[in-house]
PDB file of C-alpha atoms in Angstrom:
ATOM      1  CA  MET P   1      20.218   8.071  -6.571  1.00 70.00           C
ATOM      2  CA  LEU P   2      21.118   4.420  -6.093  1.00 75.00           C
ATOM      3  CA  ASP P   3      22.564   2.592  -9.090  1.00 76.00           C
ATOM      4  CA  GLU P   4      20.525  -0.623  -8.950  1.00 76.00           C
ATOM      5  CA  ALA P   5      23.135  -2.474 -10.991  1.00 76.00           C
ATOM      6  CA  GLY P   6      25.679  -1.791  -8.265  1.00 81.00           C
ATOM      7  CA  LEU P   7      23.672  -2.683  -5.182  1.00 92.00           C
ATOM      8  CA  LYS P   8      24.580  -5.903  -3.400  1.00 95.00           C
ATOM      9  CA  ARG P   9      22.382  -6.299  -0.327  1.00 98.00           C
ATOM     10  CA  VAL P  10      18.737  -5.427   0.366  1.00 98.00           C
ATOM     11  CA  LEU P  11      16.939  -5.446   3.716  1.00 98.00           C
ATOM     12  CA  VAL P  12      13.142  -5.584   3.773  1.00 98.00           C
ATOM     13  CA  VAL P  13      11.598  -4.428   7.077  1.00 98.00           C
ATOM     14  CA  MET P  14       7.875  -4.975   7.547  1.00 98.00           C
ATOM     15  CA  ALA P  15       5.419  -5.286  10.426  1.00 96.00           C
ATOM     16  CA  HIS P  16       3.744  -8.628   9.719  1.00 95.00           C
ATOM     17  CA  PRO P  17       4.230 -11.851   7.804  1.00 94.00           C
ATOM     18  CA  ASP P  18       2.614 -11.312   4.351  1.00 94.00           C
ATOM     19  CA  ASP P  19       3.284  -7.530   4.261  1.00 95.00           C
ATOM     20  CA  ILE P  20       6.413  -8.203   2.231  1.00 95.00           C
ATOM     21  CA  ASP P  21       4.537 -10.411  -0.180  1.00 97.00           C
ATOM     22  CA  PHE P  22       1.632  -8.040  -0.767  1.00 95.00           C
ATOM     23  CA  GLY P  23       3.937  -5.046  -1.084  1.00 94.00           C
ATOM     24  CA  GLY P  24       7.062  -6.246  -2.838  1.00 97.00           C
ATOM     25  CA  ALA P  25       7.557  -9.981  -3.389  1.00 98.00           C
ATOM     26  CA  GLY P  26       7.727  -9.544  -7.153  1.00 98.00           C
ATOM     27  CA  THR P  27      10.481  -6.973  -6.730  1.00 98.00           C
ATOM     28  CA  VAL P  28      12.308  -9.223  -4.278  1.00 98.00           C
ATOM     29  CA  ALA P  29      12.184 -12.130  -6.728  1.00 98.00           C
ATOM     30  CA  LYS P  30      13.565  -9.862  -9.444  1.00 97.00           C
ATOM     31  CA  LEU P  31      16.403  -8.713  -7.174  1.00 97.00           C
ATOM     32  CA  ILE P  32      17.234 -12.314  -6.260  1.00 97.00           C
ATOM     33  CA  ASP P  33      17.279 -13.249  -9.956  1.00 97.00           C
ATOM     34  CA  ALA P  34      19.767 -10.429 -10.509  1.00 96.00           C
ATOM     35  CA  GLY P  35      22.108 -11.914  -7.914  1.00 97.00           C
ATOM     36  CA  LYS P  36      21.304  -9.571  -5.005  1.00 97.00           C
ATOM     37  CA  GLU P  37      21.251 -10.727  -1.384  1.00 98.00           C
ATOM     38  CA  VAL P  38      17.882 -10.066   0.271  1.00 98.00           C
ATOM     39  CA  VAL P  39      17.132 -10.351   3.994  1.00 98.00           C
ATOM     40  CA  TYR P  40      13.687 -10.165   5.587  1.00 98.00           C
ATOM     41  CA  CYS P  41      13.106  -8.495   8.977  1.00 98.00           C
ATOM     42  CA  LEU P  42       9.629  -9.031  10.464  1.00 98.00           C
ATOM     43  CA  VAL P  43       8.866  -6.833  13.447  1.00 97.00           C
ATOM     44  CA  THR P  44       5.972  -9.024  14.686  1.00 95.00           C
ATOM     45  CA  ASP P  45       4.962 -12.647  14.276  1.00 90.00           C
ATOM     46  CA  GLY P  46       1.478 -11.674  13.098  1.00 86.00           C
ATOM     47  CA  ASP P  47      -0.161 -13.334  16.112  1.00 80.00           C
ATOM     48  CA  ALA P  48      -3.181 -10.989  15.967  1.00 76.00           C
ATOM     49  CA  GLY P  49      -3.988 -11.873  12.345  1.00 66.00           C
ATOM     50  CA  GLY P  50      -5.983 -14.614  10.703  1.00 59.00           C
ATOM     51  CA  PHE P  51      -9.457 -16.026  11.206  1.00 56.00           C
ATOM     52  CA  ASP P  52      -8.947 -19.382  12.965  1.00 56.00           C
ATOM     53  CA  ARG P  53      -9.151 -18.682  16.698  1.00 54.00           C
ATOM     54  CA  GLU P  54      -8.039 -22.260  17.474  1.00 58.00           C
ATOM     55  CA  PHE P  55      -4.530 -20.822  17.112  1.00 53.00           C
ATOM     56  CA  ASP P  56      -4.895 -18.256  19.899  1.00 54.00           C
ATOM     57  CA  ASN P  57      -2.373 -18.122  22.759  1.00 54.00           C
ATOM     58  CA  GLY P  58       0.732 -18.572  20.658  1.00 60.00           C
ATOM     59  CA  GLY P  59      -0.262 -20.990  17.935  1.00 82.00           C
ATOM     60  CA  MET P  60      -0.960 -18.283  15.394  1.00 85.00           C
ATOM     61  CA  ALA P  61       2.502 -16.777  15.816  1.00 88.00           C
ATOM     62  CA  ALA P  62       4.196 -20.105  15.082  1.00 89.00           C
ATOM     63  CA  LEU P  63       1.916 -20.728  12.112  1.00 90.00           C
ATOM     64  CA  ARG P  64       2.583 -17.327  10.587  1.00 91.00           C
ATOM     65  CA  ARG P  65       6.339 -17.654  11.019  1.00 93.00           C
ATOM     66  CA  ALA P  66       6.147 -20.942   9.126  1.00 94.00           C
ATOM     67  CA  GLU P  67       3.977 -19.376   6.414  1.00 95.00           C
ATOM     68  CA  GLN P  68       6.402 -16.475   5.968  1.00 96.00           C
ATOM     69  CA  THR P  69       9.334 -18.877   5.762  1.00 97.00           C
ATOM     70  CA  ALA P  70       7.548 -20.863   3.053  1.00 97.00           C
ATOM     71  CA  ALA P  71       6.562 -17.670   1.212  1.00 97.00           C
ATOM     72  CA  ALA P  72      10.149 -16.430   1.289  1.00 98.00           C
ATOM     73  CA  LYS P  73      11.324 -19.638  -0.368  1.00 98.00           C
ATOM     74  CA  CYS P  74       8.956 -18.940  -3.271  1.00 98.00           C
ATOM     75  CA  VAL P  75      11.024 -15.881  -4.189  1.00 98.00           C
ATOM     76  CA  GLY P  76      14.433 -17.201  -3.114  1.00 98.00           C
ATOM     77  CA  VAL P  77      14.900 -15.620   0.345  1.00 98.00           C
ATOM     78  CA  THR P  78      16.303 -17.817   3.115  1.00 97.00           C
ATOM     79  CA  ASP P  79      17.485 -15.269   5.715  1.00 98.00           C
ATOM     80  CA  LEU P  80      14.565 -14.133   7.891  1.00 98.00           C
ATOM     81  CA  ARG P  81      14.829 -12.228  11.186  1.00 98.00           C
ATOM     82  CA  PHE P  82      11.822 -12.002  13.537  1.00 97.00           C
ATOM     83  CA  LEU P  83      11.977  -9.281  16.199  1.00 97.00           C
ATOM     84  CA  GLY P  84       9.069 -10.584  18.280  1.00 94.00           C
ATOM     85  CA  HIS P  85       7.143  -7.373  18.949  1.00 95.00           C
ATOM     86  CA  ARG P  86       3.418  -7.724  19.691  1.00 92.00           C
ATOM     87  CA  ASP P  87       1.148  -7.689  16.664  1.00 90.00           C
ATOM     88  CA  GLY P  88      -1.302  -4.793  16.738  1.00 89.00           C
ATOM     89  CA  MET P  89       0.656  -2.990  19.463  1.00 93.00           C
ATOM     90  CA  VAL P  90       3.724  -1.690  17.608  1.00 96.00           C
ATOM     91  CA  GLU P  91       4.792   1.829  18.506  1.00 97.00           C
ATOM     92  CA  GLN P  92       7.534   4.004  17.049  1.00 97.00           C
ATOM     93  CA  THR P  93       9.761   3.809  20.127  1.00 97.00           C
ATOM     94  CA  LEU P  94      13.473   4.134  20.742  1.00 98.00           C
ATOM     95  CA  GLY P  95      13.528   0.414  21.491  1.00 98.00           C
ATOM     96  CA  LEU P  96      12.104  -0.457  18.082  1.00 98.00           C
ATOM     97  CA  ARG P  97      14.529   1.944  16.398  1.00 98.00           C
ATOM     98  CA  ARG P  98      17.408   0.214  18.190  1.00 98.00           C
ATOM     99  CA  ASP P  99      16.173  -3.237  17.158  1.00 98.00           C
ATOM    100  CA  ILE P 100      15.959  -2.209  13.502  1.00 98.00           C
ATOM    101  CA  ALA P 101      19.258  -0.314  13.600  1.00 98.00           C
ATOM    102  CA  ARG P 102      20.851  -3.493  14.952  1.00 98.00           C
ATOM    103  CA  VAL P 103      19.636  -5.487  11.950  1.00 98.00           C
ATOM    104  CA  ILE P 104      20.764  -2.752   9.552  1.00 98.00           C
ATOM    105  CA  ARG P 105      24.258  -2.853  11.048  1.00 98.00           C
ATOM    106  CA  GLN P 106      24.256  -6.656  10.883  1.00 98.00           C
ATOM    107  CA  VAL P 107      23.108  -6.884   7.256  1.00 98.00           C
ATOM    108  CA  ARG P 108      24.764  -3.660   5.980  1.00 98.00           C
ATOM    109  CA  PRO P 109      22.324  -3.174   3.090  1.00 98.00           C
ATOM    110  CA  ASP P 110      22.585  -0.714   0.231  1.00 98.00           C
ATOM    111  CA  LEU P 111      18.790  -0.556  -0.011  1.00 98.00           C
ATOM    112  CA  VAL P 112      16.040  -0.866   2.595  1.00 98.00           C
ATOM    113  CA  ILE P 113      12.429  -1.560   1.607  1.00 98.00           C
ATOM    114  CA  THR P 114       9.752  -0.776   4.191  1.00 98.00           C
ATOM    115  CA  SER P 115       6.193   0.509   4.524  1.00 97.00           C
ATOM    116  CA  THR P 116       5.249   4.151   4.275  1.00 97.00           C
ATOM    117  CA  PRO P 117       4.775   5.903   7.635  1.00 96.00           C
ATOM    118  CA  GLU P 118       2.014   8.025   6.089  1.00 94.00           C
ATOM    119  CA  ARG P 119      -1.678   7.203   6.088  1.00 90.00           C
ATOM    120  CA  ASN P 120      -3.011   6.087   2.717  1.00 86.00           C
ATOM    121  CA  TYR P 121      -6.397   7.732   2.154  1.00 86.00           C
ATOM    122  CA  VAL P 122      -6.915   6.063  -1.221  1.00 83.00           C
ATOM    123  CA  ARG P 123      -6.521   2.450  -0.035  1.00 79.00           C
ATOM    124  CA  LEU P 124      -6.808   1.938   3.714  1.00 77.00           C
ATOM    125  CA  GLY P 125      -5.056  -1.439   3.930  1.00 76.00           C
ATOM    126  CA  PRO P 126      -1.490  -0.079   3.931  1.00 79.00           C
ATOM    127  CA  SER P 127      -2.399   2.296   6.785  1.00 83.00           C
ATOM    128  CA  HIS P 128      -2.496  -0.332   9.550  1.00 91.00           C
ATOM    129  CA  PRO P 129      -1.001   1.364  12.645  1.00 94.00           C
ATOM    130  CA  ASP P 130       1.744  -1.276  12.821  1.00 96.00           C
ATOM    131  CA  HIS P 131       2.719  -0.552   9.214  1.00 95.00           C
ATOM    132  CA  ARG P 132       3.008   3.163   9.861  1.00 97.00           C
ATOM    133  CA  ALA P 133       4.950   2.648  13.090  1.00 97.00           C
ATOM    134  CA  VAL P 134       7.390   0.265  11.424  1.00 98.00           C
ATOM    135  CA  GLY P 135       7.862   2.557   8.437  1.00 98.00           C
ATOM    136  CA  GLY P 136       8.594   5.522  10.675  1.00 98.00           C
ATOM    137  CA  ALA P 137      10.909   3.585  12.976  1.00 98.00           C
ATOM    138  CA  THR P 138      12.768   2.124  10.004  1.00 98.00           C
ATOM    139  CA  LEU P 139      13.355   5.549   8.479  1.00 98.00           C
ATOM    140  CA  ASP P 140      14.624   6.759  11.861  1.00 98.00           C
ATOM    141  CA  ALA P 141      16.852   3.693  12.155  1.00 98.00           C
ATOM    142  CA  VAL P 142      18.248   4.404   8.682  1.00 98.00           C
ATOM    143  CA  TYR P 143      18.730   8.104   9.476  1.00 98.00           C
ATOM    144  CA  PRO P 144      20.240   8.883  11.851  1.00 98.00           C
ATOM    145  CA  ASP P 145      20.567   5.792  14.056  1.00 98.00           C
ATOM    146  CA  ALA P 146      22.358   3.122  12.020  1.00 98.00           C
ATOM    147  CA  ARG P 147      24.907   5.525  10.553  1.00 98.00           C
ATOM    148  CA  ASN P 148      25.616   7.448  13.757  1.00 98.00           C
ATOM    149  CA  PRO P 149      28.355   5.762  15.842  1.00 95.00           C
ATOM    150  CA  TYR P 150      27.092   7.666  18.906  1.00 96.00           C
ATOM    151  CA  ALA P 151      23.520   6.373  18.579  1.00 97.00           C
ATOM    152  CA  PHE P 152      22.884   3.257  20.649  1.00 98.00           C
ATOM    153  CA  PRO P 153      26.603   2.924  21.527  1.00 97.00           C
ATOM    154  CA  GLU P 154      25.921  -0.482  23.082  1.00 97.00           C
ATOM    155  CA  LEU P 155      25.497  -1.903  19.581  1.00 98.00           C
ATOM    156  CA  LEU P 156      29.188  -1.258  18.966  1.00 97.00           C
ATOM    157  CA  ALA P 157      30.502  -1.707  22.503  1.00 97.00           C
ATOM    158  CA  ASP P 158      28.626  -4.915  23.331  1.00 97.00           C
ATOM    159  CA  GLU P 159      27.895  -6.428  19.912  1.00 98.00           C
ATOM    160  CA  GLY P 160      30.674  -5.100  17.689  1.00 98.00           C
ATOM    161  CA  LEU P 161      28.210  -3.589  15.212  1.00 98.00           C
ATOM    162  CA  ALA P 162      29.827  -0.601  13.516  1.00 98.00           C
ATOM    163  CA  ALA P 163      27.826   2.242  11.993  1.00 98.00           C
ATOM    164  CA  TRP P 164      26.401   1.728   8.512  1.00 98.00           C
ATOM    165  CA  THR P 165      24.903   4.153   5.984  1.00 98.00           C
ATOM    166  CA  VAL P 166      21.971   2.926   3.898  1.00 98.00           C
ATOM    167  CA  ARG P 167      21.994   4.588   0.502  1.00 97.00           C
ATOM    168  CA  GLU P 168      18.275   4.474  -0.317  1.00 97.00           C
ATOM    169  CA  VAL P 169      14.864   3.482   1.057  1.00 98.00           C
ATOM    170  CA  TRP P 170      11.834   2.360  -0.967  1.00 98.00           C
ATOM    171  CA  LEU P 171       8.443   2.856   0.698  1.00 98.00           C
ATOM    172  CA  SER P 172       5.524   0.586  -0.207  1.00 97.00           C
ATOM    173  CA  GLY P 173       1.842   1.362   0.292  1.00 95.00           C
ATOM    174  CA  THR P 174       2.369   5.008  -0.601  1.00 95.00           C
ATOM    175  CA  MET P 175      -0.116   7.372  -2.236  1.00 94.00           C
ATOM    176  CA  THR P 176       2.769   9.085  -4.051  1.00 95.00           C
ATOM    177  CA  PRO P 177       4.745   6.399  -5.891  1.00 96.00           C
ATOM    178  CA  ASP P 178       7.620   7.596  -8.044  1.00 97.00           C
ATOM    179  CA  HIS P 179       9.401   4.309  -8.713  1.00 97.00           C
ATOM    180  CA  PHE P 180       7.844   1.335 -10.478  1.00 98.00           C
ATOM    181  CA  VAL P 181       9.367  -2.128 -10.829  1.00 97.00           C
ATOM    182  CA  ASP P 182       8.194  -4.291 -13.731  1.00 98.00           C
ATOM    183  CA  VAL P 183       7.388  -7.650 -12.107  1.00 98.00           C
ATOM    184  CA  THR P 184       5.722  -9.305 -15.082  1.00 98.00           C
ATOM    185  CA  ALA P 185       8.353 -12.048 -15.114  1.00 98.00           C
ATOM    186  CA  THR P 186       8.023 -12.728 -11.383  1.00 98.00           C
ATOM    187  CA  VAL P 187       4.307 -12.167 -10.734  1.00 98.00           C
ATOM    188  CA  ASP P 188       3.568 -15.896 -10.530  1.00 97.00           C
ATOM    189  CA  ARG P 189       6.151 -16.285  -7.755  1.00 98.00           C
ATOM    190  CA  LYS P 190       4.561 -13.351  -5.937  1.00 97.00           C
ATOM    191  CA  ILE P 191       1.169 -15.063  -6.150  1.00 97.00           C
ATOM    192  CA  ALA P 192       2.717 -18.322  -4.904  1.00 97.00           C
ATOM    193  CA  ALA P 193       4.253 -16.466  -1.958  1.00 97.00           C
ATOM    194  CA  LEU P 194       0.883 -14.951  -1.087  1.00 96.00           C
ATOM    195  CA  ARG P 195      -0.816 -18.344  -1.284  1.00 94.00           C
ATOM    196  CA  ALA P 196       1.721 -19.635   1.241  1.00 94.00           C
ATOM    197  CA  HIS P 197       0.019 -17.339   3.778  1.00 94.00           C
ATOM    198  CA  GLU P 198      -2.945 -19.695   3.970  1.00 90.00           C
ATOM    199  CA  SER P 199      -4.210 -18.276   7.265  1.00 87.00           C
ATOM    200  CA  GLN P 200      -4.474 -14.822   5.655  1.00 84.00           C
ATOM    201  CA  THR P 201      -5.372 -15.496   2.028  1.00 86.00           C
ATOM    202  CA  GLY P 202      -7.126 -18.869   2.034  1.00 76.00           C
ATOM    203  CA  HIS P 203     -10.548 -17.229   2.251  1.00 83.00           C
ATOM    204  CA  MET P 204      -9.969 -15.028  -0.821  1.00 82.00           C
ATOM    205  CA  ASP P 205     -11.924 -16.332  -3.803  1.00 85.00           C
ATOM    206  CA  ASP P 206      -9.837 -14.542  -6.446  1.00 92.00           C
ATOM    207  CA  LEU P 207      -6.518 -13.642  -4.866  1.00 93.00           C
ATOM    208  CA  GLU P 208      -4.686 -13.769  -8.185  1.00 95.00           C
ATOM    209  CA  GLY P 209      -7.198 -11.553  -9.953  1.00 95.00           C
ATOM    210  CA  MET P 210      -7.202  -9.011  -7.147  1.00 93.00           C
ATOM    211  CA  VAL P 211      -3.422  -8.763  -6.945  1.00 95.00           C
ATOM    212  CA  LYS P 212      -2.914  -8.680 -10.693  1.00 97.00           C
ATOM    213  CA  GLY P 213      -5.528  -5.939 -10.904  1.00 96.00           C
ATOM    214  CA  TRP P 214      -3.502  -3.752  -8.526  1.00 94.00           C
ATOM    215  CA  LEU P 215      -0.281  -4.519 -10.357  1.00 98.00           C
ATOM    216  CA  ALA P 216      -1.835  -3.757 -13.740  1.00 98.00           C
ATOM    217  CA  GLU P 217      -2.960  -0.356 -12.423  1.00 97.00           C
ATOM    218  CA  ASN P 218       0.601   0.310 -11.264  1.00 97.00           C
ATOM    219  CA  ALA P 219       1.952  -0.676 -14.683  1.00 98.00           C
ATOM    220  CA  ALA P 220      -0.480   1.668 -16.423  1.00 97.00           C
ATOM    221  CA  ALA P 221       0.524   4.519 -14.088  1.00 96.00           C
ATOM    222  CA  ALA P 222       4.152   3.806 -14.959  1.00 97.00           C
ATOM    223  CA  GLY P 223       3.426   3.903 -18.692  1.00 97.00           C
ATOM    224  CA  LEU P 224       4.245   0.241 -19.191  1.00 97.00           C
ATOM    225  CA  PRO P 225       2.573  -1.751 -21.990  1.00 96.00           C
ATOM    226  CA  GLU P 226      -0.803  -3.406 -21.493  1.00 96.00           C
ATOM    227  CA  GLY P 227      -0.462  -6.898 -20.100  1.00 96.00           C
ATOM    228  CA  THR P 228       2.438  -6.034 -17.805  1.00 98.00           C
ATOM    229  CA  TYR P 229       2.514  -5.794 -14.006  1.00 98.00           C
ATOM    230  CA  ALA P 230       4.423  -3.474 -11.674  1.00 98.00           C
ATOM    231  CA  GLU P 231       4.997  -2.854  -7.993  1.00 98.00           C
ATOM    232  CA  ALA P 232       5.065   0.763  -6.817  1.00 98.00           C
ATOM    233  CA  PHE P 233       7.289   2.541  -4.301  1.00 98.00           C
ATOM    234  CA  HIS P 234       8.241   6.005  -3.133  1.00 97.00           C
ATOM    235  CA  ARG P 235      11.994   6.294  -3.472  1.00 97.00           C
ATOM    236  CA  VAL P 236      13.905   8.151  -0.721  1.00 97.00           C
ATOM    237  CA  VAL P 237      17.609   8.900  -1.163  1.00 96.00           C
ATOM    238  CA  THR P 238      19.231   8.589   2.272  1.00 94.00           C
ATOM    239  CA  ALA P 239      22.995   8.579   1.665  1.00 86.00           C
TER     240      ALA P 239
END
């Protein structure tokens, strides 16, 4: 199992702008505070999200990129990679696996954080088809694609990207969490990051209360003291 004290780089791969912030921004802020390098990879621009249809035909994508960039700054992340796949139409294809494997070989992370590829029957939100497709493709990109020098040989031949082995993956949105991160010290930055997604969260009357309620439930499940907050993941050893 990964020694968190020894990890240097973390890659977060999610389907849409704001998925990172709902699922793990408190953890990201904590990793940044500990001196880790964190990179965001967004598979889509989130152009099918939001409620203001004045931004149709491309405007929503630009807006959501800007919102994610602002949200990332709230937790200290400045390196964001957008893959440009169509929101709401993501499939677990070889092309998507290659795109994610490319980023893994570029970043060379010890840890990858992504969404669970499994359907969540307790809370439907994490089960968006794009989330599940990205989670599955990311796991496939971690094992075997990114580490296998014979997988997508053009990444090495044309781009000079050598194989890389990710040591561990953390899955968010899971029904079976086994790893909890105490984010009490960074919860306010998580809330700030979520507020930066104005097109997605501006209509929520009590965003802070809702999010803190989830995090308090996670903390209780982890056996943490009352008044603390935690983010939950399923930990997968991949090395």
